[in-house]
Amino acid sequence: MKNDTTAEDIYAVIGTVVARLLKPGQHLTLNDITAALHQMGESALGQDVREACRHAVRLLARQMHCPL
């Protein structure tokens, strides 16, 4: 992880995505979250958000045991 992308930044983008996706009675998967993070990173204007999303996707991919 680069020094300018902190764990706090990564968890913040994960939290933002989960909050946007979460709906009552809906089952949310790591794949749903990862896809939304990827989309958020692709559309983000700021380099810091893009980098945090990229790191978050890698973190979740490790949780799913998928090498990136």
PDB file of N, CA and C in Angstrom:
ATOM      1  N   MET A   1       0.848  -1.181   0.000  1.00  0.00           N
ATOM      2  CA  MET A   1       0.000   0.000   0.000  1.00  0.00           C
ATOM      3  C   MET A   1       0.889   1.238   0.000  1.00  0.00           C
ATOM      4  N   LYS A   2       0.587   2.192  -0.832  1.00  0.00           N
ATOM      5  CA  LYS A   2       1.352   3.430  -0.869  1.00  0.00           C
ATOM      6  C   LYS A   2       1.073   4.234   0.387  1.00  0.00           C
ATOM      7  N   ASN A   3       2.051   5.043   0.759  1.00  0.00           N
ATOM      8  CA  ASN A   3       1.910   5.854   1.961  1.00  0.00           C
ATOM      9  C   ASN A   3       0.749   6.833   1.880  1.00  0.00           C
ATOM     10  N   ASP A   4       0.431   7.309   0.665  1.00  0.00           N
ATOM     11  CA  ASP A   4      -0.640   8.296   0.541  1.00  0.00           C
ATOM     12  C   ASP A   4      -2.035   7.673   0.506  1.00  0.00           C
ATOM     13  N   THR A   5      -2.115   6.368   0.392  1.00  0.00           N
ATOM     14  CA  THR A   5      -3.405   5.678   0.460  1.00  0.00           C
ATOM     15  C   THR A   5      -3.443   4.908   1.772  1.00  0.00           C
ATOM     16  N   THR A   6      -4.141   5.451   2.738  1.00  0.00           N
ATOM     17  CA  THR A   6      -4.171   4.842   4.060  1.00  0.00           C
ATOM     18  C   THR A   6      -5.306   3.835   4.171  1.00  0.00           C
ATOM     19  N   ALA A   7      -5.203   3.001   5.185  1.00  0.00           N
ATOM     20  CA  ALA A   7      -6.275   2.045   5.458  1.00  0.00           C
ATOM     21  C   ALA A   7      -7.587   2.784   5.683  1.00  0.00           C
ATOM     22  N   GLU A   8      -7.510   3.943   6.304  1.00  0.00           N
ATOM     23  CA  GLU A   8      -8.721   4.738   6.554  1.00  0.00           C
ATOM     24  C   GLU A   8      -9.392   5.143   5.240  1.00  0.00           C
ATOM     25  N   ASP A   9      -8.590   5.530   4.242  1.00  0.00           N
ATOM     26  CA  ASP A   9      -9.136   5.886   2.924  1.00  0.00           C
ATOM     27  C   ASP A   9      -9.815   4.686   2.271  1.00  0.00           C
ATOM     28  N   ILE A  10      -9.169   3.540   2.380  1.00  0.00           N
ATOM     29  CA  ILE A  10      -9.703   2.313   1.781  1.00  0.00           C
ATOM     30  C   ILE A  10     -11.020   1.929   2.440  1.00  0.00           C
ATOM     31  N   TYR A  11     -11.045   1.939   3.764  1.00  0.00           N
ATOM     32  CA  TYR A  11     -12.276   1.586   4.472  1.00  0.00           C
ATOM     33  C   TYR A  11     -13.376   2.612   4.213  1.00  0.00           C
ATOM     34  N   ALA A  12     -13.001   3.863   3.997  1.00  0.00           N
ATOM     35  CA  ALA A  12     -14.001   4.899   3.711  1.00  0.00           C
ATOM     36  C   ALA A  12     -14.703   4.632   2.381  1.00  0.00           C
ATOM     37  N   VAL A  13     -13.937   4.267   1.337  1.00  0.00           N
ATOM     38  CA  VAL A  13     -14.595   4.002   0.051  1.00  0.00           C
ATOM     39  C   VAL A  13     -15.425   2.725   0.118  1.00  0.00           C
ATOM     40  N   ILE A  14     -14.959   1.726   0.872  1.00  0.00           N
ATOM     41  CA  ILE A  14     -15.761   0.506   1.051  1.00  0.00           C
ATOM     42  C   ILE A  14     -17.068   0.862   1.757  1.00  0.00           C
ATOM     43  N   GLY A  15     -16.990   1.659   2.807  1.00  0.00           N
ATOM     44  CA  GLY A  15     -18.187   2.071   3.538  1.00  0.00           C
ATOM     45  C   GLY A  15     -19.157   2.855   2.674  1.00  0.00           C
ATOM     46  N   THR A  16     -18.630   3.735   1.845  1.00  0.00           N
ATOM     47  CA  THR A  16     -19.473   4.522   0.943  1.00  0.00           C
ATOM     48  C   THR A  16     -20.229   3.624  -0.024  1.00  0.00           C
ATOM     49  N   VAL A  17     -19.517   2.675  -0.613  1.00  0.00           N
ATOM     50  CA  VAL A  17     -20.133   1.764  -1.583  1.00  0.00           C
ATOM     51  C   VAL A  17     -21.178   0.884  -0.910  1.00  0.00           C
ATOM     52  N   VAL A  18     -20.852   0.335   0.251  1.00  0.00           N
ATOM     53  CA  VAL A  18     -21.801  -0.532   0.951  1.00  0.00           C
ATOM     54  C   VAL A  18     -23.052   0.256   1.326  1.00  0.00           C
ATOM     55  N   ALA A  19     -22.882   1.469   1.810  1.00  0.00           N
ATOM     56  CA  ALA A  19     -24.039   2.293   2.180  1.00  0.00           C
ATOM     57  C   ALA A  19     -24.936   2.568   0.975  1.00  0.00           C
ATOM     58  N   ARG A  20     -24.337   2.763  -0.201  1.00  0.00           N
ATOM     59  CA  ARG A  20     -25.125   3.015  -1.412  1.00  0.00           C
ATOM     60  C   ARG A  20     -25.860   1.760  -1.880  1.00  0.00           C
ATOM     61  N   LEU A  21     -25.237   0.605  -1.702  1.00  0.00           N
ATOM     62  CA  LEU A  21     -25.816  -0.643  -2.205  1.00  0.00           C
ATOM     63  C   LEU A  21     -26.835  -1.272  -1.264  1.00  0.00           C
ATOM     64  N   LEU A  22     -26.684  -1.018   0.031  1.00  0.00           N
ATOM     65  CA  LEU A  22     -27.498  -1.703   1.033  1.00  0.00           C
ATOM     66  C   LEU A  22     -28.960  -1.285   0.951  1.00  0.00           C
ATOM     67  N   LYS A  23     -29.807  -2.276   0.848  1.00  0.00           N
ATOM     68  CA  LYS A  23     -31.252  -2.052   0.844  1.00  0.00           C
ATOM     69  C   LYS A  23     -31.875  -3.094   1.769  1.00  0.00           C
ATOM     70  N   PRO A  24     -32.967  -2.743   2.439  1.00  0.00           N
ATOM     71  CA  PRO A  24     -33.601  -3.698   3.353  1.00  0.00           C
ATOM     72  C   PRO A  24     -33.944  -5.009   2.651  1.00  0.00           C
ATOM     73  N   GLY A  25     -33.596  -6.104   3.279  1.00  0.00           N
ATOM     74  CA  GLY A  25     -33.925  -7.425   2.760  1.00  0.00           C
ATOM     75  C   GLY A  25     -33.061  -7.894   1.608  1.00  0.00           C
ATOM     76  N   GLN A  26     -32.067  -7.106   1.225  1.00  0.00           N
ATOM     77  CA  GLN A  26     -31.216  -7.473   0.096  1.00  0.00           C
ATOM     78  C   GLN A  26     -29.950  -8.153   0.593  1.00  0.00           C
ATOM     79  N   HIS A  27     -29.553  -9.208  -0.101  1.00  0.00           N
ATOM     80  CA  HIS A  27     -28.317  -9.914   0.200  1.00  0.00           C
ATOM     81  C   HIS A  27     -27.196  -9.263  -0.600  1.00  0.00           C
ATOM     82  N   LEU A  28     -26.148  -8.831   0.070  1.00  0.00           N
ATOM     83  CA  LEU A  28     -25.032  -8.144  -0.568  1.00  0.00           C
ATOM     84  C   LEU A  28     -23.807  -9.048  -0.533  1.00  0.00           C
ATOM     85  N   THR A  29     -23.179  -9.268  -1.677  1.00  0.00           N
ATOM     86  CA  THR A  29     -22.007 -10.145  -1.744  1.00  0.00           C
ATOM     87  C   THR A  29     -20.734  -9.317  -1.909  1.00  0.00           C
ATOM     88  N   LEU A  30     -19.589  -9.956  -1.629  1.00  0.00           N
ATOM     89  CA  LEU A  30     -18.310  -9.295  -1.861  1.00  0.00           C
ATOM     90  C   LEU A  30     -18.145  -8.939  -3.335  1.00  0.00           C
ATOM     91  N   ASN A  31     -18.685  -9.783  -4.199  1.00  0.00           N
ATOM     92  CA  ASN A  31     -18.606  -9.501  -5.630  1.00  0.00           C
ATOM     93  C   ASN A  31     -19.381  -8.227  -5.983  1.00  0.00           C
ATOM     94  N   ASP A  32     -20.553  -8.034  -5.384  1.00  0.00           N
ATOM     95  CA  ASP A  32     -21.331  -6.805  -5.601  1.00  0.00           C
ATOM     96  C   ASP A  32     -20.529  -5.576  -5.168  1.00  0.00           C
ATOM     97  N   ILE A  33     -19.913  -5.682  -4.002  1.00  0.00           N
ATOM     98  CA  ILE A  33     -19.145  -4.569  -3.451  1.00  0.00           C
ATOM     99  C   ILE A  33     -17.925  -4.285  -4.323  1.00  0.00           C
ATOM    100  N   THR A  34     -17.233  -5.343  -4.725  1.00  0.00           N
ATOM    101  CA  THR A  34     -16.044  -5.188  -5.563  1.00  0.00           C
ATOM    102  C   THR A  34     -16.387  -4.538  -6.897  1.00  0.00           C
ATOM    103  N   ALA A  35     -17.468  -4.971  -7.513  1.00  0.00           N
ATOM    104  CA  ALA A  35     -17.889  -4.390  -8.793  1.00  0.00           C
ATOM    105  C   ALA A  35     -18.226  -2.907  -8.630  1.00  0.00           C
ATOM    106  N   ALA A  36     -18.908  -2.565  -7.552  1.00  0.00           N
ATOM    107  CA  ALA A  36     -19.266  -1.166  -7.310  1.00  0.00           C
ATOM    108  C   ALA A  36     -18.025  -0.318  -7.026  1.00  0.00           C
ATOM    109  N   LEU A  37     -17.062  -0.882  -6.303  1.00  0.00           N
ATOM    110  CA  LEU A  37     -15.810  -0.166  -6.050  1.00  0.00           C
ATOM    111  C   LEU A  37     -15.049   0.076  -7.350  1.00  0.00           C
ATOM    112  N   HIS A  38     -15.041  -0.926  -8.201  1.00  0.00           N
ATOM    113  CA  HIS A  38     -14.367  -0.776  -9.495  1.00  0.00           C
ATOM    114  C   HIS A  38     -15.025   0.350 -10.294  1.00  0.00           C
ATOM    115  N   GLN A  39     -16.343   0.354 -10.335  1.00  0.00           N
ATOM    116  CA  GLN A  39     -17.077   1.403 -11.057  1.00  0.00           C
ATOM    117  C   GLN A  39     -16.816   2.773 -10.446  1.00  0.00           C
ATOM    118  N   MET A  40     -16.816   2.845  -9.120  1.00  0.00           N
ATOM    119  CA  MET A  40     -16.559   4.111  -8.438  1.00  0.00           C
ATOM    120  C   MET A  40     -15.160   4.619  -8.778  1.00  0.00           C
ATOM    121  N   GLY A  41     -14.183   3.716  -8.784  1.00  0.00           N
ATOM    122  CA  GLY A  41     -12.816   4.101  -9.119  1.00  0.00           C
ATOM    123  C   GLY A  41     -12.678   4.571 -10.550  1.00  0.00           C
ATOM    124  N   GLU A  42     -13.396   3.925 -11.454  1.00  0.00           N
ATOM    125  CA  GLU A  42     -13.338   4.304 -12.868  1.00  0.00           C
ATOM    126  C   GLU A  42     -13.950   5.683 -13.115  1.00  0.00           C
ATOM    127  N   SER A  43     -14.967   6.033 -12.349  1.00  0.00           N
ATOM    128  CA  SER A  43     -15.660   7.301 -12.584  1.00  0.00           C
ATOM    129  C   SER A  43     -15.189   8.433 -11.674  1.00  0.00           C
ATOM    130  N   ALA A  44     -14.302   8.130 -10.730  1.00  0.00           N
ATOM    131  CA  ALA A  44     -13.836   9.150  -9.782  1.00  0.00           C
ATOM    132  C   ALA A  44     -12.962  10.184 -10.483  1.00  0.00           C
ATOM    133  N   LEU A  45     -13.135  11.419 -10.109  1.00  0.00           N
ATOM    134  CA  LEU A  45     -12.324  12.496 -10.672  1.00  0.00           C
ATOM    135  C   LEU A  45     -10.977  12.615  -9.969  1.00  0.00           C
ATOM    136  N   GLY A  46     -10.954  12.317  -8.683  1.00  0.00           N
ATOM    137  CA  GLY A  46      -9.727  12.470  -7.910  1.00  0.00           C
ATOM    138  C   GLY A  46      -8.855  11.225  -7.924  1.00  0.00           C
ATOM    139  N   GLN A  47      -7.551  11.436  -8.084  1.00  0.00           N
ATOM    140  CA  GLN A  47      -6.595  10.330  -8.072  1.00  0.00           C
ATOM    141  C   GLN A  47      -6.623   9.594  -6.737  1.00  0.00           C
ATOM    142  N   ASP A  48      -6.828  10.325  -5.635  1.00  0.00           N
ATOM    143  CA  ASP A  48      -6.844   9.695  -4.321  1.00  0.00           C
ATOM    144  C   ASP A  48      -7.995   8.704  -4.184  1.00  0.00           C
ATOM    145  N   VAL A  49      -9.155   9.043  -4.722  1.00  0.00           N
ATOM    146  CA  VAL A  49     -10.307   8.133  -4.673  1.00  0.00           C
ATOM    147  C   VAL A  49     -10.073   6.931  -5.578  1.00  0.00           C
ATOM    148  N   ARG A  50      -9.531   7.177  -6.772  1.00  0.00           N
ATOM    149  CA  ARG A  50      -9.225   6.063  -7.688  1.00  0.00           C
ATOM    150  C   ARG A  50      -8.254   5.084  -7.041  1.00  0.00           C
ATOM    151  N   GLU A  51      -7.223   5.616  -6.393  1.00  0.00           N
ATOM    152  CA  GLU A  51      -6.217   4.772  -5.745  1.00  0.00           C
ATOM    153  C   GLU A  51      -6.823   4.003  -4.569  1.00  0.00           C
ATOM    154  N   ALA A  52      -7.651   4.661  -3.765  1.00  0.00           N
ATOM    155  CA  ALA A  52      -8.296   3.991  -2.633  1.00  0.00           C
ATOM    156  C   ALA A  52      -9.214   2.876  -3.123  1.00  0.00           C
ATOM    157  N   CYS A  53      -9.948   3.122  -4.193  1.00  0.00           N
ATOM    158  CA  CYS A  53     -10.829   2.088  -4.758  1.00  0.00           C
ATOM    159  C   CYS A  53     -10.020   0.908  -5.277  1.00  0.00           C
ATOM    160  N   ARG A  54      -8.921   1.199  -5.947  1.00  0.00           N
ATOM    161  CA  ARG A  54      -8.060   0.139  -6.478  1.00  0.00           C
ATOM    162  C   ARG A  54      -7.529  -0.749  -5.338  1.00  0.00           C
ATOM    163  N   HIS A  55      -7.075  -0.115  -4.260  1.00  0.00           N
ATOM    164  CA  HIS A  55      -6.585  -0.871  -3.107  1.00  0.00           C
ATOM    165  C   HIS A  55      -7.714  -1.653  -2.433  1.00  0.00           C
ATOM    166  N   ALA A  56      -8.892  -1.055  -2.360  1.00  0.00           N
ATOM    167  CA  ALA A  56     -10.039  -1.732  -1.747  1.00  0.00           C
ATOM    168  C   ALA A  56     -10.433  -2.969  -2.543  1.00  0.00           C
ATOM    169  N   VAL A  57     -10.414  -2.871  -3.868  1.00  0.00           N
ATOM    170  CA  VAL A  57     -10.738  -4.030  -4.711  1.00  0.00           C
ATOM    171  C   VAL A  57      -9.733  -5.145  -4.455  1.00  0.00           C
ATOM    172  N   ARG A  58      -8.463  -4.798  -4.363  1.00  0.00           N
ATOM    173  CA  ARG A  58      -7.434  -5.815  -4.089  1.00  0.00           C
ATOM    174  C   ARG A  58      -7.631  -6.449  -2.722  1.00  0.00           C
ATOM    175  N   LEU A  59      -7.962  -5.640  -1.738  1.00  0.00           N
ATOM    176  CA  LEU A  59      -8.205  -6.154  -0.394  1.00  0.00           C
ATOM    177  C   LEU A  59      -9.358  -7.150  -0.392  1.00  0.00           C
ATOM    178  N   LEU A  60     -10.455  -6.793  -1.041  1.00  0.00           N
ATOM    179  CA  LEU A  60     -11.612  -7.686  -1.089  1.00  0.00           C
ATOM    180  C   LEU A  60     -11.337  -8.916  -1.940  1.00  0.00           C
ATOM    181  N   ALA A  61     -10.542  -8.767  -2.984  1.00  0.00           N
ATOM    182  CA  ALA A  61     -10.179  -9.926  -3.815  1.00  0.00           C
ATOM    183  C   ALA A  61      -9.402 -10.941  -2.984  1.00  0.00           C
ATOM    184  N   ARG A  62      -8.526 -10.450  -2.126  1.00  0.00           N
ATOM    185  CA  ARG A  62      -7.805 -11.372  -1.226  1.00  0.00           C
ATOM    186  C   ARG A  62      -8.782 -12.076  -0.292  1.00  0.00           C
ATOM    187  N   GLN A  63      -9.824 -11.368   0.130  1.00  0.00           N
ATOM    188  CA  GLN A  63     -10.837 -11.979   0.991  1.00  0.00           C
ATOM    189  C   GLN A  63     -11.580 -13.089   0.258  1.00  0.00           C
ATOM    190  N   MET A  64     -11.711 -12.935  -1.060  1.00  0.00           N
ATOM    191  CA  MET A  64     -12.388 -13.947  -1.876  1.00  0.00           C
ATOM    192  C   MET A  64     -11.398 -14.975  -2.410  1.00  0.00           C
ATOM    193  N   HIS A  65     -10.128 -14.831  -2.043  1.00  0.00           N
ATOM    194  CA  HIS A  65      -9.059 -15.741  -2.478  1.00  0.00           C
ATOM    195  C   HIS A  65      -8.871 -15.727  -3.979  1.00  0.00           C
ATOM    196  N   CYS A  66      -9.024 -14.558  -4.580  1.00  0.00           N
ATOM    197  CA  CYS A  66      -8.814 -14.397  -6.018  1.00  0.00           C
ATOM    198  C   CYS A  66      -7.587 -13.519  -6.219  1.00  0.00           C
ATOM    199  N   PRO A  67      -6.516 -14.041  -6.784  1.00  0.00           N
ATOM    200  CA  PRO A  67      -5.335 -13.197  -7.005  1.00  0.00           C
ATOM    201  C   PRO A  67      -5.593 -12.166  -8.097  1.00  0.00           C
ATOM    202  N   LEU A  68      -5.100 -10.957  -7.863  1.00  0.00           N
ATOM    203  CA  LEU A  68      -5.191  -9.895  -8.878  1.00  0.00           C
ATOM    204  C   LEU A  68      -3.806  -9.450  -9.247  1.00  0.00           C
TER     205      LEU A  68
END
